[in-house]
């Protein structure tokens, strides 16, 4: 039973409290809609900083925000902690674990999840980093590996425990590799004086011919240079084909003996059941028109990572990042009002504000539509943009303070093993943890 | 394999990185001992503030501190993440899950754990609050109860979900009850506008005839008054005899229908195997002499909660709090040096600095040896003392900032469900989570 009261206003059910879902909900505030917001967590996750949680730079609470707090003063809005299974498009019902609910409009804003491309071995043995629990698992595993490395006299085992393979060199992989390299440089030698930390290896294995392959060549080159300067081994044009928990194999025949593989090499839309296969596009994303309407429907929408809006400029859909999700959520709020009022809908035009990635202290790359830059200023811009994008004054301040502390003290203080060492990527685990 | 190198210095093995173990390790810094510090967590827990983690006032990382960071600049000290099972007193060996180690001196500083007095039903169904994972479990459970309460139309079930029974009215029980009452007053009505939060019940069930029964009558009375003012139901002279997950029963025949029972009614020493039963005193504590030597040994020591030093003033041993542990740890460092140097040992004399408990904003009670006071100033003193007692500048600042924020904004922002709802108190769960 969802226990949502009836309302005089049309009901919009939003599935997902990520960047897209929340920006939509905020714009619908007190706009004569009843909004039902569903998420499987009771908090919004600021995913761009998950890698800092994984490497002990930030606590998980600093990059999460209670969804109920976001919508505290909204009229006629109902948040429910729920996992949605299916949309019954014929009867206009959303079917979730806590019950079903009728909708006038439904918005799928379920984001994306890690794509292991069907490789069960890799899925079972490697770590994903899309949620806070997963990031905390990585943090625990990294630290537990060093504790275990202290205890063994088998040098092969010790090397494997201190060998980290990051698959994928998109922003997540690059940022994670850089953060691990800084731990290696500044934190771990002090924490483990009786261990030769020089033996720690950080490998980034990238299938494409450059790191950050969605960015400009200039930024890619610079990022690779930064990574190498930090001691990260960068492997380009290498496709990881297997990881049995001990050995990583690539298509070209290369092998890495490592206990830890972090998989950032692919994401896929977190779609729901209830749609024809024809609606599901490449990358498991839902095909939408310029108004984010799911193909074949006028009352069902998809926004953000899970939506694939193919335009001339974006034949493969928009990039799976925060900005398209936020902008689509904002426009959709307007379009829902226009739809209700019988007005023509406005098509979505993506305002590409650029992209950026940080590799380490004073080391970042920024691509703006017109020009690119890197180094200290880029790093400063990266920090500023991420700081103002965080929800909530308290989180902004706590993150700012932590960054200042980490920068000045060359420290990462959140290195507590508070979660078990688990290499599970099942949905059930993500949900309940 | 512990992989501890040999040393010219005598080896002190310290089991436990709590208040006692850490104060001892710090005082032994560079004092020509080899120190081996073992703990089952890689962090020190500031237990007096666990209740604030449980009620969303603080993040867990703010009250934990990496042990490796504490001992970073010490010579000849080795921290190992390990759970100790047994002391082989004949062969002078400590037996842990990661291997065995010889000692010249061994110090048992394992603290205490929740005492369910052998009642398996209560143990299975109620929540303990001695560790950070347990506190996070309570936080998740409280919030999940409200999410569930929204979904039911069965009023009995809803009442049970919103009924919280805290067993025990020592400082932990009283502080937790007060914090829940403040959540009820300031946070929950805003977060759950479609739920009648007035139905939330907070019951404190105390076996003794007063709350805070180790404190002065004046402070007890005042604390009870504060609790009642905050809307907490205080039940005195009631012994809880059973909880089947739905119903709490007491000796006098009273019944509470509640989904959540938090058990703060007893602690017991977390002793190790390897000692005669005669050495184990009331409350599962190890009998020690005035020098903290375990009865029958000159090279085995116990300090803090796990040690029972019976003196004229303390026939039942010292109170199981931070202060005796810290003071015993400090003196023992001195005595180990004296023992090594062939000098006479100094007996422990407890310097009782008093005790205190906070019930809510501007509401605390303080017992000093000479006089007692309560209210705003006591609350201020409580905050100050806890703040300066936290390890690390960063933690002090983060906690201070959070308290300021919580006080000014009437908020508790750390209300994220990041852990599953589990009612387990097994050691294995505590260890691995």
CSV table of N, CA and C in Angstrom, one decimal, chain A residues 32-143:
chain,number,residue,atom,x,y,z
A,32,UNK,N,0.6,22.9,-8.8
A,32,UNK,CA,-0.6,22.2,-9.0
A,32,UNK,C,-0.5,20.8,-9.7
A,33,UNK,N,0.5,20.1,-9.3
A,33,UNK,CA,0.7,18.7,-9.6
A,33,UNK,C,0.8,18.0,-8.2
A,34,UNK,N,0.2,16.7,-8.2
A,34,UNK,CA,0.6,15.9,-7.1
A,34,UNK,C,1.8,15.1,-7.6
A,35,UNK,N,2.9,15.2,-6.8
A,35,UNK,CA,4.1,14.5,-7.2
A,35,UNK,C,4.4,13.3,-6.2
A,36,UNK,N,4.6,12.2,-6.8
A,36,UNK,CA,5.0,11.0,-6.0
A,36,UNK,C,6.4,10.7,-6.5
A,37,UNK,N,7.3,10.8,-5.5
A,37,UNK,CA,8.7,10.5,-5.8
A,37,UNK,C,9.2,9.2,-5.2
A,38,UNK,N,9.7,8.3,-6.0
A,38,UNK,CA,10.1,7.0,-5.5
A,38,UNK,C,11.6,6.8,-5.7
A,39,UNK,N,12.2,6.3,-4.7
A,39,UNK,CA,13.7,5.9,-4.9
A,39,UNK,C,14.0,4.7,-3.9
A,40,UNK,N,14.9,3.9,-4.3
A,40,UNK,CA,15.3,2.8,-3.5
A,40,UNK,C,16.2,3.2,-2.3
A,41,UNK,N,16.7,4.4,-2.4
A,41,UNK,CA,17.5,4.9,-1.2
A,41,UNK,C,16.7,6.1,-0.7
A,42,UNK,N,16.9,6.5,0.6
A,42,UNK,CA,16.2,7.6,1.1
A,42,UNK,C,17.1,8.9,0.9
A,43,UNK,N,18.1,8.7,0.1
A,43,UNK,CA,19.0,9.9,-0.1
A,43,UNK,C,19.4,10.0,-1.6
A,44,UNK,N,19.7,11.2,-2.0
A,44,UNK,CA,20.3,11.5,-3.3
A,44,UNK,C,21.8,11.3,-3.2
A,45,UNK,N,22.4,10.7,-4.2
A,45,UNK,CA,23.8,10.5,-4.2
A,45,UNK,C,24.5,11.5,-5.2
A,46,UNK,N,25.5,12.2,-4.8
A,46,UNK,CA,26.3,13.0,-5.7
A,46,UNK,C,27.4,12.2,-6.3
A,47,UNK,N,27.0,11.5,-7.4
A,47,UNK,CA,27.9,10.4,-7.9
A,47,UNK,C,29.3,10.9,-8.4
A,48,UNK,N,29.4,12.2,-8.8
A,48,UNK,CA,30.8,12.6,-9.3
A,48,UNK,C,31.8,12.5,-8.2
A,49,UNK,N,31.4,12.4,-6.9
A,49,UNK,CA,32.4,12.4,-5.9
A,49,UNK,C,32.5,11.0,-5.2
A,50,UNK,N,31.9,10.0,-5.8
A,50,UNK,CA,32.0,8.7,-5.2
A,50,UNK,C,33.4,8.2,-5.0
A,51,UNK,N,34.2,8.6,-6.0
A,51,UNK,CA,35.6,8.1,-6.0
A,51,UNK,C,36.4,8.6,-4.8
A,52,UNK,N,36.0,9.8,-4.3
A,52,UNK,CA,36.6,10.3,-3.1
A,52,UNK,C,36.2,9.6,-1.8
A,53,UNK,N,34.9,9.1,-1.8
A,53,UNK,CA,34.5,8.2,-0.7
A,53,UNK,C,35.3,6.9,-0.7
A,54,UNK,N,35.5,6.4,-1.9
A,54,UNK,CA,36.2,5.1,-2.1
A,54,UNK,C,37.6,5.2,-1.6
A,55,UNK,N,38.2,6.4,-1.8
A,55,UNK,CA,39.6,6.6,-1.4
A,55,UNK,C,39.9,7.4,-0.1
A,56,UNK,N,38.8,7.4,0.7
A,56,UNK,CA,39.0,8.0,2.0
A,56,UNK,C,39.1,9.5,2.1
A,57,UNK,N,38.8,10.2,1.1
A,57,UNK,CA,38.9,11.7,1.1
A,57,UNK,C,37.7,12.3,1.7
A,58,UNK,N,36.6,11.7,1.5
A,58,UNK,CA,35.3,12.2,2.0
A,58,UNK,C,34.5,11.1,2.7
A,59,UNK,N,33.7,11.5,3.7
A,59,UNK,CA,32.8,10.5,4.2
A,59,UNK,C,31.5,10.4,3.3
A,60,UNK,N,30.9,9.3,3.4
A,60,UNK,CA,29.7,9.1,2.5
A,60,UNK,C,28.6,10.1,2.7
A,61,UNK,N,28.4,10.5,4.0
A,61,UNK,CA,27.3,11.4,4.3
A,61,UNK,C,27.5,12.8,3.7
A,62,UNK,N,28.8,13.1,3.3
A,62,UNK,CA,29.0,14.5,2.7
A,62,UNK,C,28.5,14.6,1.3
A,63,UNK,N,28.4,13.4,0.6
A,63,UNK,CA,28.0,13.5,-0.8
A,63,UNK,C,26.6,12.9,-1.0
A,64,UNK,N,25.9,12.7,0.1
A,64,UNK,CA,24.5,12.2,0.1
A,64,UNK,C,23.6,13.3,0.7
A,65,UNK,N,22.4,13.3,0.3
A,65,UNK,CA,21.5,14.3,0.9
A,65,UNK,C,20.1,13.6,1.1
A,66,UNK,N,19.5,13.7,2.3
A,66,UNK,CA,18.2,13.1,2.5
A,66,UNK,C,17.2,13.7,1.5
A,67,UNK,N,16.5,12.8,0.8
A,67,UNK,CA,15.5,13.2,-0.2
A,67,UNK,C,14.4,13.9,0.5
A,68,UNK,N,14.0,13.4,1.6
A,68,UNK,CA,12.8,14.0,2.4
A,68,UNK,C,13.2,15.5,2.7
A,69,UNK,N,14.4,15.8,3.0
A,69,UNK,CA,14.8,17.1,3.3
A,69,UNK,C,14.7,18.0,2.1
A,70,UNK,N,15.0,17.5,0.9
A,70,UNK,CA,14.9,18.3,-0.3
A,70,UNK,C,13.4,18.8,-0.5
A,71,UNK,N,12.5,17.9,-0.2
A,71,UNK,CA,11.1,18.2,-0.6
A,71,UNK,C,10.2,18.6,0.6
A,72,UNK,N,10.9,18.9,1.7
A,72,UNK,CA,10.3,19.2,3.0
A,72,UNK,C,9.1,20.2,2.9
A,73,UNK,N,9.3,21.2,2.2
A,73,UNK,CA,8.3,22.3,2.2
A,73,UNK,C,7.5,22.4,1.0
A,74,UNK,N,7.5,21.3,0.2
A,74,UNK,CA,6.6,21.2,-1.0
A,74,UNK,C,5.2,20.8,-0.6
A,75,UNK,N,4.2,21.4,-1.3
A,75,UNK,CA,2.9,20.9,-1.2
A,75,UNK,C,2.6,19.7,-2.0
A,76,UNK,N,1.8,18.8,-1.5
A,76,UNK,CA,1.2,17.7,-2.3
A,76,UNK,C,2.4,16.8,-2.9
A,77,UNK,N,3.4,16.6,-2.2
A,77,UNK,CA,4.5,15.7,-2.7
A,77,UNK,C,4.6,14.6,-1.7
A,78,UNK,N,4.8,13.4,-2.2
A,78,UNK,CA,5.0,12.2,-1.4
A,78,UNK,C,6.2,11.4,-1.8
A,79,UNK,N,7.1,11.3,-0.9
A,79,UNK,CA,8.3,10.4,-1.2
A,79,UNK,C,8.0,9.1,-0.6
A,80,UNK,N,8.4,8.0,-1.3
A,80,UNK,CA,8.3,6.7,-0.8
A,80,UNK,C,9.6,5.9,-1.1
A,81,UNK,N,10.1,5.2,-0.1
A,81,UNK,CA,11.2,4.4,-0.3
A,81,UNK,C,10.8,3.1,-1.0
A,82,UNK,N,11.1,2.9,-2.2
A,82,UNK,CA,10.5,1.8,-3.0
A,82,UNK,C,11.4,1.5,-4.2
A,83,UNK,N,11.4,0.2,-4.5
A,83,UNK,CA,12.0,-0.2,-5.8
A,83,UNK,C,11.0,-0.5,-6.8
A,84,UNK,N,11.0,0.1,-7.9
A,84,UNK,CA,10.0,-0.1,-9.0
A,84,UNK,C,10.4,-1.2,-9.9
A,85,UNK,N,9.5,-2.1,-10.1
A,85,UNK,CA,9.8,-3.2,-11.0
A,85,UNK,C,9.3,-3.0,-12.4
A,86,UNK,N,8.1,-2.4,-12.6
A,86,UNK,CA,7.5,-2.5,-13.9
A,86,UNK,C,6.5,-1.3,-14.0
A,87,UNK,N,6.3,-0.9,-15.3
A,87,UNK,CA,5.2,0.0,-15.5
A,87,UNK,C,4.1,-0.7,-16.3
A,88,UNK,N,2.9,-0.7,-15.8
A,88,UNK,CA,1.8,-1.3,-16.5
A,88,UNK,C,1.2,-0.2,-17.4
A,89,UNK,N,1.7,-0.1,-18.6
A,89,UNK,CA,1.3,1.1,-19.4
A,89,UNK,C,-0.1,1.1,-19.8
A,90,UNK,N,-0.7,-0.1,-19.9
A,90,UNK,CA,-2.1,-0.2,-20.3
A,90,UNK,C,-3.1,0.4,-19.2
A,91,UNK,N,-2.8,0.0,-18.0
A,91,UNK,CA,-3.6,0.5,-16.9
A,91,UNK,C,-3.1,1.7,-16.2
A,92,UNK,N,-2.0,2.3,-16.7
A,92,UNK,CA,-1.4,3.5,-16.1
A,92,UNK,C,-1.0,3.3,-14.6
A,93,UNK,N,-0.3,2.2,-14.4
A,93,UNK,CA,0.1,1.9,-13.0
A,93,UNK,C,1.6,1.6,-12.9
A,94,UNK,N,2.2,2.1,-11.8
A,94,UNK,CA,3.6,1.8,-11.5
A,94,UNK,C,3.5,0.6,-10.5
A,95,UNK,N,4.3,-0.4,-10.8
A,95,UNK,CA,4.3,-1.6,-9.8
A,95,UNK,C,5.6,-1.6,-9.1
A,96,UNK,N,5.6,-1.4,-7.8
A,96,UNK,CA,6.8,-1.4,-7.0
A,96,UNK,C,6.7,-2.5,-5.9
A,97,UNK,N,7.8,-2.6,-5.2
A,97,UNK,CA,7.9,-3.6,-4.1
A,97,UNK,C,6.9,-3.3,-3.0
A,98,UNK,N,6.6,-2.0,-2.8
A,98,UNK,CA,5.7,-1.7,-1.7
A,98,UNK,C,4.2,-1.5,-2.2
A,99,UNK,N,3.9,-1.8,-3.4
A,99,UNK,CA,2.5,-1.7,-3.9
A,99,UNK,C,2.5,-1.1,-5.3
A,100,UNK,N,1.3,-0.8,-5.7
A,100,UNK,CA,1.1,-0.2,-7.0
A,100,UNK,C,0.5,1.2,-6.9
A,101,UNK,N,0.7,2.0,-7.9
A,101,UNK,CA,0.1,3.4,-7.9
A,101,UNK,C,-0.3,3.8,-9.3
A,102,UNK,N,-1.4,4.4,-9.4
A,102,UNK,CA,-1.9,5.0,-10.7
A,102,UNK,C,-1.1,6.3,-11.0
A,103,UNK,N,-1.0,6.5,-12.2
A,103,UNK,CA,-0.3,7.8,-12.6
A,103,UNK,C,-1.1,8.5,-13.7
A,104,UNK,N,-1.0,9.8,-13.7
A,104,UNK,CA,-1.4,10.5,-14.9
A,104,UNK,C,-0.2,10.7,-15.8
A,105,UNK,N,0.9,11.0,-15.2
A,105,UNK,CA,2.2,11.1,-15.9
A,105,UNK,C,3.2,10.3,-15.1
A,106,UNK,N,4.1,9.6,-15.8
A,106,UNK,CA,5.2,8.9,-15.1
A,106,UNK,C,6.5,9.2,-15.7
A,107,UNK,N,7.5,9.5,-14.9
A,107,UNK,CA,8.8,9.9,-15.4
A,107,UNK,C,9.8,8.8,-14.9
A,108,UNK,N,10.5,8.2,-15.9
A,108,UNK,CA,11.5,7.2,-15.5
A,108,UNK,C,12.8,8.0,-15.4
A,109,UNK,N,13.4,8.1,-14.2
A,109,UNK,CA,14.6,8.8,-14.0
A,109,UNK,C,15.5,7.9,-13.2
A,110,UNK,N,15.6,6.6,-13.6
A,110,UNK,CA,16.3,5.6,-12.9
A,110,UNK,C,17.8,5.5,-13.1
A,111,UNK,N,18.3,6.4,-13.9
A,111,UNK,CA,19.8,6.5,-14.1
A,111,UNK,C,20.4,5.3,-14.8
A,112,UNK,N,21.6,5.0,-14.4
A,112,UNK,CA,22.3,3.9,-15.0
A,112,UNK,C,22.9,3.0,-14.0
A,113,UNK,N,23.4,1.8,-14.4
A,113,UNK,CA,24.1,0.9,-13.6
A,113,UNK,C,25.3,0.4,-14.3
A,114,UNK,N,26.2,-0.3,-13.6
A,114,UNK,CA,27.4,-0.8,-14.2
A,114,UNK,C,27.1,-1.9,-15.2
A,115,UNK,N,27.8,-1.7,-16.3
A,115,UNK,CA,27.6,-2.7,-17.4
A,115,UNK,C,28.8,-3.6,-17.5
A,116,UNK,N,28.6,-4.9,-17.2
A,116,UNK,CA,29.8,-5.8,-17.3
A,116,UNK,C,29.7,-6.6,-18.6
A,117,UNK,N,28.9,-6.1,-19.5
A,117,UNK,CA,28.8,-6.7,-20.9
A,117,UNK,C,28.6,-8.2,-20.8
A,118,UNK,N,27.8,-8.6,-19.8
A,118,UNK,CA,27.5,-10.0,-19.8
A,118,UNK,C,28.6,-11.0,-19.3
A,119,UNK,N,29.7,-10.4,-18.8
A,119,UNK,CA,30.8,-11.2,-18.3
A,119,UNK,C,30.6,-11.5,-16.9
A,120,UNK,N,30.1,-12.7,-16.6
A,120,UNK,CA,29.7,-13.1,-15.2
A,120,UNK,C,30.9,-13.2,-14.3
A,121,UNK,N,32.0,-13.7,-14.8
A,121,UNK,CA,33.2,-13.8,-14.0
A,121,UNK,C,33.7,-12.4,-13.5
A,122,UNK,N,33.7,-11.5,-14.5
A,122,UNK,CA,34.2,-10.1,-14.1
A,122,UNK,C,33.2,-9.5,-13.1
A,123,UNK,N,31.9,-9.7,-13.3
A,123,UNK,CA,30.9,-9.2,-12.4
A,123,UNK,C,31.1,-9.8,-11.0
A,124,UNK,N,31.3,-11.0,-10.9
A,124,UNK,CA,31.4,-11.7,-9.6
A,124,UNK,C,32.7,-11.2,-8.9
A,125,UNK,N,33.8,-11.0,-9.6
A,125,UNK,CA,35.1,-10.8,-9.0
A,125,UNK,C,35.5,-9.3,-8.9
A,126,UNK,N,34.9,-8.4,-9.6
A,126,UNK,CA,35.4,-7.1,-9.6
A,126,UNK,C,34.4,-6.2,-8.8
A,127,UNK,N,34.9,-5.0,-8.5
A,127,UNK,CA,34.1,-4.0,-7.8
A,127,UNK,C,33.5,-3.0,-8.7
A,128,UNK,N,32.3,-2.6,-8.5
A,128,UNK,CA,31.7,-1.5,-9.2
A,128,UNK,C,31.6,-0.3,-8.3
A,129,UNK,N,31.4,0.9,-8.8
A,129,UNK,CA,31.4,2.1,-8.0
A,129,UNK,C,30.3,3.1,-8.5
A,130,UNK,N,29.1,2.6,-8.4
A,130,UNK,CA,28.0,3.5,-8.8
A,130,UNK,C,27.1,4.0,-7.6
A,131,UNK,N,27.3,3.4,-6.4
A,131,UNK,CA,26.5,3.7,-5.3
A,131,UNK,C,27.5,3.9,-4.1
A,132,UNK,N,26.9,4.6,-3.0
A,132,UNK,CA,27.7,4.8,-1.8
A,132,UNK,C,28.1,3.5,-1.2
A,133,UNK,N,27.2,2.5,-1.0
A,133,UNK,CA,27.7,1.2,-0.4
A,133,UNK,C,28.8,0.6,-1.2
A,134,UNK,N,28.7,0.7,-2.6
A,134,UNK,CA,29.8,0.1,-3.4
A,134,UNK,C,31.1,0.9,-3.1
A,135,UNK,N,31.1,2.2,-3.0
A,135,UNK,CA,32.3,3.0,-2.8
A,135,UNK,C,32.9,2.7,-1.4
A,136,UNK,N,32.0,2.5,-0.4
A,136,UNK,CA,32.5,2.1,0.9
A,136,UNK,C,33.1,0.7,0.8
A,137,UNK,N,32.6,-0.2,0.0
A,137,UNK,CA,33.2,-1.5,-0.2
A,137,UNK,C,34.6,-1.4,-0.7
A,138,UNK,N,34.8,-0.5,-1.7
A,138,UNK,CA,36.1,-0.4,-2.3
A,138,UNK,C,37.1,0.2,-1.3
A,139,UNK,N,36.6,1.1,-0.5
A,139,UNK,CA,37.5,1.7,0.6
A,139,UNK,C,37.9,0.6,1.5
A,140,UNK,N,37.0,-0.2,2.0
A,140,UNK,CA,37.3,-1.3,2.9
A,140,UNK,C,38.3,-2.3,2.3
A,141,UNK,N,38.0,-2.6,1.0
A,141,UNK,CA,38.8,-3.6,0.3
A,141,UNK,C,40.3,-3.1,0.2
A,142,UNK,N,40.4,-1.9,-0.2
A,142,UNK,CA,41.8,-1.4,-0.4
A,142,UNK,C,42.5,-1.4,0.9
A,143,UNK,N,41.9,-1.0,2.0
A,143,UNK,CA,42.6,-1.0,3.3
A,143,UNK,C,42.8,-2.4,3.8
